[in-house]
Amino acid sequence: MDLTPVLISLKTASASIAATFFLGLLLAEFVASTRRRELKMILDGILTLPLVLPPTVAGFFLLWIFGVRGPVGKFFVDLFGVKIAFSWAATVLASAAISFPMMYRSARGALEQVDPNLLYAARTLGMGEWTIFWKVSLPTALPGIASGAVLAFARGLGEFGATAMIAGNIAGKTRTLPLAIYSAVAAGDMNTAGVYVAIIVLLSFAVVALMNYFTIHERRK
């Protein structure tokens, strides 16, 4: 049996969470600290939008932007000779785009639950806002943030629709586990599909167990 889809999925999910973790964390802090209510609602709506859009619609927008005729895709082709669409980088892009809202919302929720008295106390000691974020807010909210990162990793691991749109289903290159399951079923190879399903179920169960660990740790804290 070909284990390449397993390796591609794990590599893709790992690369996407590396990007979404820091980006989601910084944007969550920015939105949470924004005082203008209207601006906060607009930013939150934009950053959460991929969570409610059908994955194929999100994939369409990614393809429109990063395709060879899209503004970003054409730029990379003309300047570097690199085609983003239908490459492994496209699987990472799709995974990151779909999993980002989960990381962002989990991080924002955890940061907003930090005791305001701790922040006020830090300000009275003369700490700057970024120092407060790194030394007070982040350590206090870390269990919730870690739980969101695990959830975002699992979502990236199971991404299908957007990946199929922008990365395709190229064996050995962009065929992730969900695409491998679809391909095996379409070919009538139910045994191979069953093995792939078992693998992704085990991985998902491990992710849920890890997420529950962080949740319990947060409640105890």
Short mmCIF file of C-alpha atoms in Angstrom, two decimals:
data_model
loop_
_atom_site.label_atom_id
_atom_site.label_comp_id
_atom_site.label_asym_id
_atom_site.label_seq_id
_atom_site.Cartn_x
_atom_site.Cartn_y
_atom_site.Cartn_z
CA MET A 1 0.00 0.00 0.00
CA ASP A 2 1.19 3.50 -0.84
CA LEU A 3 1.90 5.49 2.34
CA THR A 4 2.79 8.65 0.44
CA PRO A 5 -0.62 10.28 1.15
CA VAL A 6 -0.01 9.81 4.88
CA LEU A 7 3.38 11.51 4.69
CA ILE A 8 2.05 14.31 2.48
CA SER A 9 -0.84 14.94 4.88
CA LEU A 10 1.39 15.03 7.96
CA LYS A 11 3.91 17.27 6.22
CA THR A 12 1.16 19.58 4.94
CA ALA A 13 -0.62 19.86 8.30
CA SER A 14 2.69 20.53 10.09
CA ALA A 15 3.69 23.26 7.66
CA SER A 16 0.26 24.89 7.75
CA ILE A 17 0.06 24.97 11.56
CA ALA A 18 3.53 26.54 11.70
CA ALA A 19 2.13 29.44 9.69
CA THR A 20 -1.36 29.68 11.19
CA PHE A 21 -0.14 29.45 14.79
CA PHE A 22 1.88 32.66 14.77
CA LEU A 23 -0.35 34.53 12.33
CA GLY A 24 -3.52 33.52 14.19
CA LEU A 25 -1.99 34.40 17.55
CA LEU A 26 -0.85 37.87 16.47
CA LEU A 27 -4.13 38.70 14.72
CA ALA A 28 -6.10 37.40 17.71
CA GLU A 29 -4.17 39.73 20.01
CA PHE A 30 -4.68 42.64 17.60
CA VAL A 31 -8.44 42.10 17.31
CA ALA A 32 -8.86 41.42 21.04
CA SER A 33 -7.06 44.66 21.92
CA THR A 34 -8.95 46.76 19.34
CA ARG A 35 -11.25 49.18 21.14
CA ARG A 36 -13.41 50.27 18.20
CA ARG A 37 -16.37 47.92 18.22
CA GLU A 38 -17.24 48.32 14.53
CA LEU A 39 -13.66 47.66 13.41
CA LYS A 40 -13.47 44.61 15.66
CA MET A 41 -16.67 43.17 14.16
CA ILE A 42 -15.44 43.73 10.59
CA LEU A 43 -12.02 42.19 11.22
CA ASP A 44 -13.51 39.25 13.09
CA GLY A 45 -15.94 38.62 10.26
CA ILE A 46 -13.20 38.65 7.62
CA LEU A 47 -10.86 36.40 9.60
CA THR A 48 -13.63 33.93 10.47
CA LEU A 49 -15.14 33.79 6.97
CA PRO A 50 -13.23 30.66 5.77
CA LEU A 51 -14.81 28.76 8.67
CA VAL A 52 -18.34 29.20 7.33
CA LEU A 53 -17.63 29.18 3.60
CA PRO A 54 -17.84 25.85 1.75
CA PRO A 55 -14.25 24.60 1.27
CA THR A 56 -14.71 24.56 -2.51
CA VAL A 57 -15.59 28.27 -2.44
CA ALA A 58 -12.49 29.01 -0.38
CA GLY A 59 -10.53 26.90 -2.87
CA PHE A 60 -11.99 28.91 -5.74
CA PHE A 61 -10.77 32.18 -4.21
CA LEU A 62 -7.33 30.65 -3.59
CA LEU A 63 -7.16 29.46 -7.18
CA TRP A 64 -8.28 32.86 -8.43
CA ILE A 65 -5.52 34.56 -6.40
CA PHE A 66 -2.69 32.03 -6.65
CA GLY A 67 -3.41 30.45 -10.04
CA VAL A 68 -1.03 31.09 -12.93
CA ARG A 69 -3.32 33.92 -14.10
CA GLY A 70 -4.06 35.23 -10.63
CA PRO A 71 -2.34 38.36 -9.29
CA VAL A 72 -0.10 36.55 -6.80
CA GLY A 73 0.37 33.39 -8.84
CA LYS A 74 1.31 35.31 -11.98
CA PHE A 75 3.77 37.39 -9.96
CA PHE A 76 5.58 34.28 -8.72
CA VAL A 77 5.64 32.73 -12.19
CA ASP A 78 6.96 35.87 -13.89
CA LEU A 79 9.53 36.79 -11.24
CA PHE A 80 10.70 33.44 -9.86
CA GLY A 81 9.41 30.90 -12.38
CA VAL A 82 7.53 29.18 -9.57
CA LYS A 83 3.99 27.90 -10.05
CA ILE A 84 2.04 27.72 -6.79
CA ALA A 85 -1.16 26.07 -8.03
CA PHE A 86 -1.12 22.27 -8.30
CA SER A 87 2.05 21.96 -6.25
CA TRP A 88 2.74 20.80 -2.68
CA ALA A 89 2.84 24.44 -1.61
CA ALA A 90 -0.79 24.69 -2.74
CA THR A 91 -1.79 21.92 -0.32
CA VAL A 92 -0.19 23.90 2.51
CA LEU A 93 -1.94 27.06 1.35
CA ALA A 94 -5.34 25.35 1.28
CA SER A 95 -4.79 23.69 4.64
CA ALA A 96 -3.66 26.95 6.24
CA ALA A 97 -6.56 28.96 4.81
CA ILE A 98 -9.19 26.51 6.08
CA SER A 99 -7.64 25.85 9.50
CA PHE A 100 -6.68 29.45 10.27
CA PRO A 101 -10.08 30.55 11.69
CA MET A 102 -9.97 27.78 14.30
CA MET A 103 -6.54 28.89 15.48
CA TYR A 104 -7.57 32.54 15.45
CA ARG A 105 -10.85 32.11 17.32
CA SER A 106 -9.36 29.77 19.93
CA ALA A 107 -6.47 32.17 20.55
CA ARG A 108 -8.76 35.17 20.73
CA GLY A 109 -11.10 33.43 23.17
CA ALA A 110 -8.19 32.41 25.39
CA LEU A 111 -6.65 35.89 25.35
CA GLU A 112 -9.96 37.57 26.16
CA GLN A 113 -10.36 35.35 29.24
CA VAL A 114 -7.13 36.61 30.81
CA ASP A 115 -7.89 38.39 34.08
CA PRO A 116 -7.88 42.16 33.32
CA ASN A 117 -6.46 42.83 36.79
CA LEU A 118 -3.23 41.09 35.75
CA LEU A 119 -2.96 43.40 32.75
CA TYR A 120 -3.68 46.50 34.83
CA ALA A 121 -1.06 45.44 37.36
CA ALA A 122 1.51 44.94 34.61
CA ARG A 123 0.78 48.41 33.22
CA THR A 124 1.22 50.00 36.63
CA LEU A 125 4.67 48.40 36.74
CA GLY A 126 5.56 50.22 33.54
CA MET A 127 5.41 47.30 31.10
CA GLY A 128 4.72 48.00 27.43
CA GLU A 129 1.82 46.35 25.65
CA TRP A 130 3.96 43.83 23.76
CA THR A 131 5.88 42.97 26.93
CA ILE A 132 2.55 42.39 28.68
CA PHE A 133 1.44 40.18 25.80
CA TRP A 134 4.54 37.96 25.86
CA LYS A 135 5.05 37.81 29.63
CA VAL A 136 1.50 37.97 31.00
CA SER A 137 -1.24 37.29 28.43
CA LEU A 138 0.48 34.53 26.47
CA PRO A 139 1.59 32.35 29.43
CA THR A 140 -1.83 32.70 31.06
CA ALA A 141 -3.76 31.84 27.89
CA LEU A 142 -1.33 29.17 26.69
CA PRO A 143 -3.51 26.07 27.40
CA GLY A 144 -6.39 27.51 25.35
CA ILE A 145 -4.04 28.60 22.59
CA ALA A 146 -2.41 25.15 22.48
CA SER A 147 -5.84 23.52 22.30
CA GLY A 148 -6.70 25.72 19.32
CA ALA A 149 -3.43 24.83 17.62
CA VAL A 150 -4.16 21.13 17.98
CA LEU A 151 -7.67 21.63 16.58
CA ALA A 152 -6.30 23.66 13.66
CA PHE A 153 -3.75 20.91 12.96
CA ALA A 154 -6.53 18.32 12.83
CA ARG A 155 -8.60 20.50 10.49
CA GLY A 156 -5.62 20.95 8.20
CA LEU A 157 -5.01 17.21 8.23
CA GLY A 158 -8.55 16.50 7.05
CA GLU A 159 -8.87 19.28 4.47
CA PHE A 160 -10.36 18.09 1.16
CA GLY A 161 -12.39 20.61 -0.85
CA ALA A 162 -10.01 23.57 -1.06
CA THR A 163 -7.06 21.23 -1.61
CA ALA A 164 -8.79 19.56 -4.54
CA MET A 165 -9.51 22.96 -6.09
CA ILE A 166 -6.07 24.57 -5.90
CA ALA A 167 -3.70 21.60 -5.55
CA GLY A 168 -5.50 18.89 -7.48
CA ASN A 169 -5.17 15.17 -6.82
CA ILE A 170 -1.68 14.38 -8.11
CA ALA A 171 -0.35 11.04 -6.84
CA GLY A 172 2.88 11.39 -4.89
CA LYS A 173 2.71 15.19 -4.97
CA THR A 174 -0.58 16.69 -3.75
CA ARG A 175 -2.68 13.61 -2.91
CA THR A 176 -3.38 13.91 0.80
CA LEU A 177 -5.18 11.29 2.90
CA PRO A 178 -8.72 12.60 2.23
CA LEU A 179 -7.99 12.73 -1.51
CA ALA A 180 -6.45 9.24 -1.38
CA ILE A 181 -9.62 7.92 0.27
CA TYR A 182 -11.76 9.54 -2.42
CA SER A 183 -9.54 8.16 -5.20
CA ALA A 184 -9.55 4.64 -3.75
CA VAL A 185 -13.34 4.62 -3.40
CA ALA A 186 -13.76 6.02 -6.92
CA ALA A 187 -11.53 3.19 -8.21
CA GLY A 188 -13.53 0.58 -6.29
CA ASP A 189 -10.58 -0.30 -4.04
CA MET A 190 -12.47 -0.40 -0.75
CA ASN A 191 -9.70 -2.25 1.10
CA THR A 192 -7.15 0.49 0.50
CA ALA A 193 -9.75 3.14 1.29
CA GLY A 194 -10.53 1.33 4.55
CA VAL A 195 -6.87 1.35 5.58
CA TYR A 196 -6.58 5.06 4.84
CA VAL A 197 -9.77 5.71 6.82
CA ALA A 198 -8.39 3.75 9.77
CA ILE A 199 -5.18 5.79 9.70
CA ILE A 200 -6.95 9.15 9.64
CA VAL A 201 -9.38 8.02 12.37
CA LEU A 202 -6.44 7.05 14.61
CA LEU A 203 -4.69 10.36 13.92
CA SER A 204 -7.88 12.29 14.60
CA PHE A 205 -8.48 10.38 17.85
CA ALA A 206 -4.93 11.21 18.99
CA VAL A 207 -5.57 14.87 18.20
CA VAL A 208 -8.86 14.88 20.16
CA ALA A 209 -7.15 13.24 23.14
CA LEU A 210 -4.42 15.87 23.07
CA MET A 211 -6.98 18.67 22.79
CA ASN A 212 -8.90 17.27 25.78
CA TYR A 213 -5.66 17.20 27.75
CA PHE A 214 -5.11 20.92 27.18
CA THR A 215 -8.77 21.65 27.98
CA ILE A 216 -8.59 19.79 31.31
CA HIS A 217 -5.30 21.50 32.12
CA GLU A 218 -6.87 24.90 31.40
CA ARG A 219 -9.86 24.19 33.66
CA ARG A 220 -7.62 23.09 36.51
CA LYS A 221 -5.53 26.20 36.07
#
